[in-house]
CSV table of C-alpha atoms in Angstrom, one decimal:
chain,number,residue,atom,x,y,z
A,271,UNK,CA,-46.7,-34.3,-208.1
A,272,UNK,CA,-45.7,-37.4,-210.1
A,273,UNK,CA,-42.6,-37.9,-207.9
A,274,UNK,CA,-44.7,-37.5,-204.7
A,275,UNK,CA,-47.3,-40.0,-206.0
A,276,UNK,CA,-44.6,-42.5,-206.9
A,277,UNK,CA,-43.0,-42.1,-203.5
A,278,UNK,CA,-46.3,-42.7,-201.8
A,279,UNK,CA,-46.9,-45.8,-203.9
A,280,UNK,CA,-43.4,-47.2,-203.2
A,281,UNK,CA,-43.8,-46.5,-199.5
A,282,UNK,CA,-47.1,-48.4,-199.4
A,283,UNK,CA,-45.5,-51.3,-201.3
A,284,UNK,CA,-42.6,-51.4,-198.8
A,285,UNK,CA,-45.0,-51.3,-195.8
A,286,UNK,CA,-47.1,-54.0,-197.3
A,287,UNK,CA,-44.0,-56.2,-197.8
A,288,UNK,CA,-42.4,-55.4,-194.4
A,289,UNK,CA,-44.6,-57.5,-192.2
A,290,UNK,CA,-44.4,-60.7,-194.3
A,291,UNK,CA,-40.7,-60.4,-194.7
A,292,UNK,CA,-40.3,-59.8,-190.9
A,293,UNK,CA,-42.4,-62.9,-190.3
A,294,UNK,CA,-40.3,-64.9,-192.7
A,295,UNK,CA,-37.0,-64.0,-191.1
A,296,UNK,CA,-38.2,-64.1,-187.5
A,297,UNK,CA,-36.9,-67.1,-185.4
A,298,UNK,CA,-39.3,-69.9,-184.6
A,299,UNK,CA,-41.2,-69.2,-181.3
A,300,UNK,CA,-40.0,-70.6,-178.0
A,301,UNK,CA,-43.5,-71.7,-177.0
A,302,UNK,CA,-43.8,-75.5,-177.2
A,303,UNK,CA,-46.7,-77.3,-178.8
A,304,UNK,CA,-48.0,-78.4,-175.4
A,305,UNK,CA,-47.8,-74.8,-174.0
A,306,UNK,CA,-49.6,-73.5,-177.1
A,307,UNK,CA,-52.3,-76.1,-176.7
A,308,UNK,CA,-52.9,-75.3,-173.1
A,309,UNK,CA,-53.1,-71.6,-173.9
A,310,UNK,CA,-55.2,-71.7,-177.1
A,311,UNK,CA,-56.7,-75.0,-178.1
A,312,UNK,CA,-60.4,-75.5,-177.6
A,313,UNK,CA,-62.0,-78.9,-178.1
A,314,UNK,CA,-65.1,-78.7,-180.2
A,315,UNK,CA,-68.5,-80.1,-179.1
A,316,UNK,CA,-68.6,-81.6,-182.7
A,317,UNK,CA,-65.5,-83.6,-182.4
A,318,UNK,CA,-64.7,-84.3,-178.7
A,319,UNK,CA,-66.3,-86.3,-175.9
A,320,UNK,CA,-64.8,-83.7,-173.5
A,321,UNK,CA,-65.3,-80.3,-175.1
A,322,UNK,CA,-63.8,-77.2,-173.8
A,323,UNK,CA,-60.2,-76.0,-173.1
A,324,UNK,CA,-57.5,-78.4,-173.9
A,325,UNK,CA,-55.6,-79.6,-170.8
A,326,UNK,CA,-52.3,-81.5,-171.3
A,327,UNK,CA,-52.6,-82.5,-167.6
A,328,UNK,CA,-55.5,-84.8,-168.7
A,329,UNK,CA,-53.1,-86.9,-170.8
A,330,UNK,CA,-49.7,-86.0,-169.3
A,331,UNK,CA,-47.9,-88.6,-171.4
A,332,UNK,CA,-48.7,-86.5,-174.5
A,333,UNK,CA,-46.6,-83.5,-173.3
A,334,UNK,CA,-43.2,-84.9,-174.4
A,335,UNK,CA,-44.6,-86.3,-177.6
A,336,UNK,CA,-46.0,-82.9,-178.6
A,337,UNK,CA,-42.9,-81.0,-177.5
A,338,UNK,CA,-40.7,-83.2,-179.7
A,339,UNK,CA,-42.7,-81.7,-182.6
A,340,UNK,CA,-41.9,-78.2,-181.4
A,341,UNK,CA,-39.3,-76.1,-183.5
A,342,UNK,CA,-37.1,-75.8,-180.4
A,343,UNK,CA,-36.6,-79.6,-180.3
A,344,UNK,CA,-33.7,-81.0,-182.4
A,345,UNK,CA,-35.8,-84.1,-183.2
A,346,UNK,CA,-36.7,-84.5,-186.8
A,347,UNK,CA,-38.6,-87.8,-186.7
A,348,UNK,CA,-41.3,-88.7,-184.2
A,349,UNK,CA,-42.9,-92.2,-184.1
A,350,UNK,CA,-46.1,-92.6,-182.1
A,351,UNK,CA,-47.2,-96.3,-181.6
A,352,UNK,CA,-50.3,-95.9,-179.4
A,353,UNK,CA,-53.3,-97.9,-178.7
A,354,UNK,CA,-56.6,-96.6,-180.1
A,355,UNK,CA,-58.3,-93.8,-178.1
A,356,UNK,CA,-55.2,-92.6,-176.2
A,357,UNK,CA,-54.8,-89.2,-177.8
A,358,UNK,CA,-52.4,-89.6,-180.7
A,359,UNK,CA,-54.8,-87.9,-183.1
A,360,UNK,CA,-55.1,-84.8,-180.8
A,361,UNK,CA,-51.3,-84.7,-180.8
A,362,UNK,CA,-51.3,-84.2,-184.6
A,363,UNK,CA,-54.1,-81.6,-184.4
A,364,UNK,CA,-52.3,-79.6,-181.7
A,365,UNK,CA,-49.1,-79.7,-183.8
A,366,UNK,CA,-51.1,-78.6,-186.8
A,367,UNK,CA,-52.7,-75.7,-184.9
A,368,UNK,CA,-49.4,-74.6,-183.5
A,369,UNK,CA,-47.9,-74.5,-186.9
A,370,UNK,CA,-50.7,-72.5,-188.4
A,371,UNK,CA,-50.5,-70.0,-185.6
A,372,UNK,CA,-46.8,-69.6,-184.7
A,373,UNK,CA,-44.6,-71.5,-187.1
A,374,UNK,CA,-46.2,-71.3,-190.5
A,375,UNK,CA,-44.8,-73.5,-193.3
A,376,UNK,CA,-46.0,-76.0,-195.9
A,377,UNK,CA,-47.7,-78.9,-193.9
A,378,UNK,CA,-48.7,-82.2,-195.5
A,379,UNK,CA,-51.1,-84.6,-193.8
A,380,UNK,CA,-51.5,-88.1,-195.2
A,381,UNK,CA,-54.3,-90.4,-194.3
A,382,UNK,CA,-54.6,-94.0,-195.5
A,383,UNK,CA,-57.1,-93.1,-198.2
A,384,UNK,CA,-58.2,-89.9,-199.9
A,385,UNK,CA,-61.7,-90.6,-198.5
A,386,UNK,CA,-60.2,-90.8,-195.0
A,387,UNK,CA,-58.5,-87.4,-195.6
A,388,UNK,CA,-61.8,-85.9,-196.5
A,389,UNK,CA,-63.5,-87.1,-193.3
A,390,UNK,CA,-60.5,-86.0,-191.2
A,391,UNK,CA,-60.8,-82.5,-192.7
A,392,UNK,CA,-64.5,-82.2,-192.1
A,393,UNK,CA,-64.7,-84.0,-188.8
A,394,UNK,CA,-61.5,-83.0,-187.0
A,395,UNK,CA,-59.7,-80.0,-188.7
A,396,UNK,CA,-62.7,-77.8,-189.5
A,397,UNK,CA,-64.2,-78.1,-185.9
A,398,UNK,CA,-60.7,-77.4,-184.4
A,399,UNK,CA,-60.3,-74.2,-186.5
A,400,UNK,CA,-63.9,-73.1,-185.8
A,401,UNK,CA,-63.5,-73.6,-182.0
A,402,UNK,CA,-60.0,-72.1,-181.6
A,403,UNK,CA,-60.0,-68.3,-181.9
A,404,UNK,CA,-56.3,-67.9,-183.0
A,405,UNK,CA,-56.9,-70.3,-185.8
A,406,UNK,CA,-60.3,-69.0,-186.9
A,407,UNK,CA,-58.7,-65.6,-187.5
A,408,UNK,CA,-56.0,-67.1,-189.8
A,409,UNK,CA,-57.9,-69.7,-191.8
A,410,UNK,CA,-60.9,-68.3,-193.7
A,411,UNK,CA,-64.3,-69.9,-193.4
A,412,UNK,CA,-64.7,-72.7,-195.9
A,413,UNK,CA,-67.0,-71.7,-198.8
A,414,UNK,CA,-67.7,-73.4,-202.1
A,415,UNK,CA,-65.9,-70.7,-204.1
A,416,UNK,CA,-63.1,-70.1,-201.6
A,417,UNK,CA,-60.0,-71.7,-203.1
A,418,UNK,CA,-58.0,-70.8,-200.0
A,419,UNK,CA,-60.0,-73.1,-197.8
A,420,UNK,CA,-61.2,-76.4,-199.3
A,421,UNK,CA,-61.6,-79.9,-197.9
A,422,UNK,CA,-58.1,-80.8,-199.0
A,423,UNK,CA,-56.3,-77.5,-198.7
A,424,UNK,CA,-56.2,-74.8,-196.0
A,425,UNK,CA,-54.3,-71.6,-196.7
A,426,UNK,CA,-53.0,-69.4,-193.8
A,427,UNK,CA,-50.5,-66.5,-193.6
A,428,UNK,CA,-47.0,-68.0,-194.4
A,429,UNK,CA,-48.1,-71.5,-195.1
A,430,UNK,CA,-50.4,-74.1,-196.5
A,431,UNK,CA,-52.0,-77.3,-195.1
A,432,UNK,CA,-52.6,-80.0,-197.7
A,433,UNK,CA,-54.4,-83.3,-197.1
A,434,UNK,CA,-54.2,-86.4,-199.2
A,435,UNK,CA,-54.4,-90.2,-199.1
A,436,UNK,CA,-51.6,-92.7,-199.1
A,437,UNK,CA,-53.4,-94.3,-202.0
A,438,UNK,CA,-52.8,-91.3,-204.2
A,439,UNK,CA,-49.5,-91.0,-205.9
A,440,UNK,CA,-50.4,-87.6,-207.3
A,441,UNK,CA,-51.3,-86.3,-203.9
A,442,UNK,CA,-48.1,-87.5,-202.4
A,443,UNK,CA,-46.1,-85.6,-205.1
A,444,UNK,CA,-48.3,-82.5,-204.8
A,445,UNK,CA,-46.1,-80.1,-202.8
A,446,UNK,CA,-42.9,-79.7,-200.8
A,447,UNK,CA,-43.5,-79.7,-197.1
A,448,UNK,CA,-41.5,-78.7,-194.0
A,449,UNK,CA,-44.0,-80.6,-191.8
A,450,UNK,CA,-45.2,-84.1,-192.6
A,451,UNK,CA,-47.8,-86.0,-190.6
A,452,UNK,CA,-48.4,-89.7,-191.6
A,453,UNK,CA,-51.4,-90.9,-189.7
A,454,UNK,CA,-52.4,-94.6,-189.2
A,455,UNK,CA,-49.5,-95.8,-191.3
A,456,UNK,CA,-50.3,-99.5,-190.7
A,457,UNK,CA,-53.3,-99.0,-193.0
A,458,UNK,CA,-51.2,-97.8,-195.9
A,459,UNK,CA,-50.8,-100.1,-198.9
A,460,UNK,CA,-47.2,-101.2,-199.6
A,461,UNK,CA,-47.2,-99.7,-203.1
A,462,UNK,CA,-49.1,-96.7,-204.5
A,463,UNK,CA,-49.8,-96.4,-208.2
A,464,UNK,CA,-46.8,-98.6,-208.9
A,465,UNK,CA,-44.5,-95.8,-207.7
A,466,UNK,CA,-43.4,-97.5,-204.5
A,467,UNK,CA,-43.8,-97.1,-200.7
A,468,UNK,CA,-46.2,-94.2,-199.9
A,469,UNK,CA,-44.2,-93.3,-196.8
A,470,UNK,CA,-41.0,-92.9,-198.8
A,471,UNK,CA,-42.8,-90.9,-201.5
A,472,UNK,CA,-44.2,-88.5,-198.9
A,473,UNK,CA,-40.9,-88.1,-197.1
A,474,UNK,CA,-39.3,-87.1,-200.3
A,475,UNK,CA,-41.5,-84.0,-200.2
A,476,UNK,CA,-39.5,-82.8,-197.1
A,477,UNK,CA,-36.0,-83.3,-198.5
A,478,UNK,CA,-35.3,-79.6,-199.2
A,479,UNK,CA,-36.1,-78.5,-195.7
A,480,UNK,CA,-33.2,-78.6,-193.3
A,481,UNK,CA,-35.4,-78.1,-190.2
A,482,UNK,CA,-38.1,-80.5,-191.2
A,483,UNK,CA,-40.4,-82.5,-188.9
A,484,UNK,CA,-41.9,-85.9,-189.7
A,485,UNK,CA,-44.5,-87.6,-187.4
A,486,UNK,CA,-45.7,-91.2,-188.0
A,487,UNK,CA,-48.6,-92.5,-185.9
A,488,UNK,CA,-50.6,-95.7,-185.8
A,489,UNK,CA,-52.0,-98.5,-183.7
A,490,UNK,CA,-49.9,-101.6,-184.5
A,491,UNK,CA,-51.5,-104.4,-186.5
A,492,UNK,CA,-49.9,-107.7,-187.5
A,493,UNK,CA,-46.6,-108.6,-185.8
A,494,UNK,CA,-43.8,-108.8,-188.4
A,495,UNK,CA,-45.8,-106.7,-190.9
A,496,UNK,CA,-46.5,-103.6,-188.9
A,497,UNK,CA,-45.0,-100.4,-190.4
A,498,UNK,CA,-45.3,-98.5,-187.1
A,499,UNK,CA,-43.6,-101.3,-185.2
A,500,UNK,CA,-40.7,-101.3,-187.7
A,501,UNK,CA,-40.4,-97.5,-187.4
A,502,UNK,CA,-40.5,-97.7,-183.6
A,503,UNK,CA,-37.7,-100.3,-183.6
A,504,UNK,CA,-35.5,-97.7,-185.5
A,505,UNK,CA,-36.2,-95.0,-182.8
A,506,UNK,CA,-35.0,-94.4,-179.3
A,507,UNK,CA,-37.9,-96.7,-178.2
A,508,UNK,CA,-39.3,-94.7,-175.3
A,509,UNK,CA,-41.7,-96.2,-172.9
A,510,UNK,CA,-43.8,-94.4,-170.3
A,511,UNK,CA,-43.0,-95.5,-166.8
A,512,UNK,CA,-45.4,-94.7,-163.9
A,513,UNK,CA,-44.8,-95.0,-160.2
A,514,UNK,CA,-46.5,-97.5,-157.8
A,515,UNK,CA,-48.6,-95.5,-155.3
A,516,UNK,CA,-47.3,-97.8,-152.5
A,517,UNK,CA,-43.5,-98.3,-153.1
A,518,UNK,CA,-42.8,-95.6,-155.8
A,519,UNK,CA,-41.2,-98.0,-158.2
A,520,UNK,CA,-41.5,-96.8,-161.8
A,521,UNK,CA,-42.8,-99.4,-164.3
A,522,UNK,CA,-44.3,-100.1,-167.7
A,523,UNK,CA,-48.0,-101.1,-167.5
A,524,UNK,CA,-48.4,-104.6,-169.0
A,525,UNK,CA,-51.4,-106.8,-169.6
A,526,UNK,CA,-49.8,-109.8,-167.9
A,527,UNK,CA,-49.8,-107.8,-164.6
A,528,UNK,CA,-53.5,-107.1,-164.7
A,529,UNK,CA,-55.5,-109.3,-162.4
A,530,UNK,CA,-59.2,-109.8,-161.7
A,531,UNK,CA,-61.4,-112.0,-159.6
A,532,UNK,CA,-64.1,-114.6,-160.5
A,533,UNK,CA,-67.3,-115.6,-158.8
A,534,UNK,CA,-68.0,-119.0,-157.3
A,535,UNK,CA,-69.0,-120.3,-160.7
A,536,UNK,CA,-65.7,-119.2,-162.3
A,537,UNK,CA,-67.2,-116.2,-164.2
A,538,UNK,CA,-64.8,-113.3,-164.5
A,539,UNK,CA,-65.7,-110.1,-162.6
A,540,UNK,CA,-64.1,-107.3,-164.7
A,541,UNK,CA,-65.0,-104.6,-162.2
A,542,UNK,CA,-62.4,-106.1,-159.8
A,543,UNK,CA,-59.5,-105.5,-162.3
A,544,UNK,CA,-56.3,-104.4,-160.5
A,545,UNK,CA,-52.7,-104.0,-161.6
A,546,UNK,CA,-50.0,-105.8,-159.7
A,547,UNK,CA,-46.9,-103.7,-159.0
A,548,UNK,CA,-43.8,-105.5,-160.4
A,549,UNK,CA,-41.8,-104.5,-157.4
A,550,UNK,CA,-43.9,-104.8,-154.2
A,551,UNK,CA,-46.8,-106.9,-155.6
A,552,UNK,CA,-49.5,-104.7,-154.3
A,553,UNK,CA,-52.7,-104.7,-156.4
A,554,UNK,CA,-53.3,-101.1,-157.6
A,555,UNK,CA,-56.9,-99.9,-158.1
A,556,UNK,CA,-57.6,-98.0,-161.3
A,557,UNK,CA,-58.6,-94.8,-159.5
A,558,UNK,CA,-54.9,-94.3,-158.6
A,559,UNK,CA,-54.0,-94.0,-162.3
A,560,UNK,CA,-54.6,-90.3,-162.5
A,561,UNK,CA,-51.8,-89.7,-159.9
A,562,UNK,CA,-49.6,-92.4,-161.6
A,563,UNK,CA,-49.9,-90.7,-165.1
A,564,UNK,CA,-49.2,-87.3,-163.7
A,565,UNK,CA,-46.0,-88.6,-162.1
A,566,UNK,CA,-44.9,-90.8,-165.0
A,567,UNK,CA,-41.9,-90.2,-167.3
A,568,UNK,CA,-40.7,-91.3,-170.7
A,569,UNK,CA,-37.6,-93.4,-170.6
A,570,UNK,CA,-35.6,-94.2,-173.8
A,571,UNK,CA,-34.3,-97.8,-174.3
A,572,UNK,CA,-31.9,-96.5,-177.0
A,573,UNK,CA,-31.0,-93.1,-175.6
A,574,UNK,CA,-28.3,-92.4,-178.2
A,575,UNK,CA,-31.0,-91.9,-180.8
A,576,UNK,CA,-33.1,-89.5,-178.7
A,577,UNK,CA,-31.9,-86.3,-180.4
A,578,UNK,CA,-32.7,-87.6,-183.8
A,579,UNK,CA,-35.6,-90.1,-183.7
A,580,UNK,CA,-38.0,-90.3,-180.8
A,581,UNK,CA,-40.3,-93.3,-180.6
A,582,UNK,CA,-43.2,-93.4,-178.1
A,583,UNK,CA,-45.1,-96.6,-177.2
A,584,UNK,CA,-48.3,-96.7,-175.1
A,585,UNK,CA,-51.0,-99.4,-174.6
A,586,UNK,CA,-54.6,-99.0,-173.6
A,587,UNK,CA,-53.9,-99.6,-169.9
A,588,UNK,CA,-52.7,-96.0,-169.8
A,589,UNK,CA,-56.0,-94.4,-171.0
A,590,UNK,CA,-57.1,-91.7,-168.5
A,591,UNK,CA,-60.0,-92.3,-166.2
A,592,UNK,CA,-63.3,-91.9,-168.0
A,593,UNK,CA,-61.9,-93.3,-171.3
A,594,UNK,CA,-61.3,-97.0,-171.9
A,595,UNK,CA,-61.3,-98.6,-168.4
A,596,UNK,CA,-59.5,-101.7,-167.2
A,597,UNK,CA,-62.8,-103.4,-166.7
A,598,UNK,CA,-63.8,-102.7,-170.3
A,599,UNK,CA,-60.5,-104.2,-171.5
A,600,UNK,CA,-61.1,-107.3,-169.4
A,601,UNK,CA,-64.6,-107.7,-170.9
A,602,UNK,CA,-63.2,-107.4,-174.4
A,603,UNK,CA,-60.5,-109.9,-173.6
A,604,UNK,CA,-63.0,-112.5,-172.2
A,605,UNK,CA,-65.3,-111.9,-175.2
A,606,UNK,CA,-62.4,-112.5,-177.6
A,607,UNK,CA,-61.4,-115.9,-176.3
A,608,UNK,CA,-61.6,-118.5,-179.0
A,609,UNK,CA,-62.0,-115.9,-181.8
A,610,UNK,CA,-58.8,-115.1,-183.6
A,611,UNK,CA,-60.2,-112.0,-185.3
A,612,UNK,CA,-61.4,-110.5,-182.0
A,613,UNK,CA,-58.1,-111.5,-180.3
A,614,UNK,CA,-56.2,-109.7,-183.1
A,615,UNK,CA,-58.2,-106.6,-182.4
C-alpha cells in the first residue's frame, strides 16, 4: 500500500511538472506579432478611440515594426521614432500581449517616471488584458491582495511583466529580462540616482539572454539632444515609402511637399491641403492616403544593419484617415508661427 501510494504521488508530481517543462523546451511559435494581433487583440472601449478587433491593415506601416519583435526575427534591437498618435504605443502592447500568450519570458517595461508606469498599467495594460480573451485567461484579475497581479507586476505562466520608471535606479535593477521595452526615451533623464544612463542600466538586465529583444520608442525632441534620434542614427534607418496614385513612384512624405491654398485676403485654407508628388508633381488629396499606406514599404538606408538593428521613422503626415489630418497639421503650423515653443512641438 505504501509503495502504491508513493507511486501515485510520484506520478502526480511528474504529470504536474510535465506541461511546464514541455512549454519551457518548446520552440518559439512561428506566428508573428502582427498575425497574433489580428487574430486575438481586442481594443478596449476604455483605452481606444476605435474599439473592437485589432486590424493591422488600419496602420499597415506597423506590420514590419511588430514582426521585427517576433521571436522568428533575428533582429535584437528595434528603434521606433514616430510622431505622436501614429500607433507606436499599440506596437508595444501587441508585443507584450503576444509574449504573455505565446512566448512567455521576463518582460521589463520602462516609462519615463514611476508615475507614468502606474498610469500606463492602469490605462493601457489592464484594459488590454480585460478585453483580450487569451490574455484574460492567463493574467489573474487585479485585486488588492493578489501579489501576482499588481500595478507594477503581472505574473503569467512562464513569465513576468514588470513596470518601472527611468527615474528609479532600484526599478531598473529589479530583474533580468529577455524582453525590454523602453518607451518615450526622450523624456528620460540622462542620469538616474547617480548610477548613470537609465537606458544602459535597463539594457544590462538583458545581458544573460542570447535571444533578447529590445525596443526603444519615442517622438523626437531637441535636435542634437534627442536620444531616439541618436539610436535611429545607429540603426538601418528605415523609412516608409508610399506610391503616388498617379505615377506610382514611391516616396517619403515630407512637410515641404505639403501645399495649401489661401483666400483673397491671404488667409490659409487648411482644408485644401494636398501633397505634391516628388516625381510627377500631381497634388494628391488626403483621401488617397489609405491606398498609399496599404501599398507602402519600408526601405532601409543602411541595409547592412537590418538583421541586427532595425530603425523605423514616421512623421504625422502618415497618420491614417480619421486620425490627425493634414488640415489639422496645417492649422497647428499656422498657429505656431512666431512662437518658438509651439514650433518646437
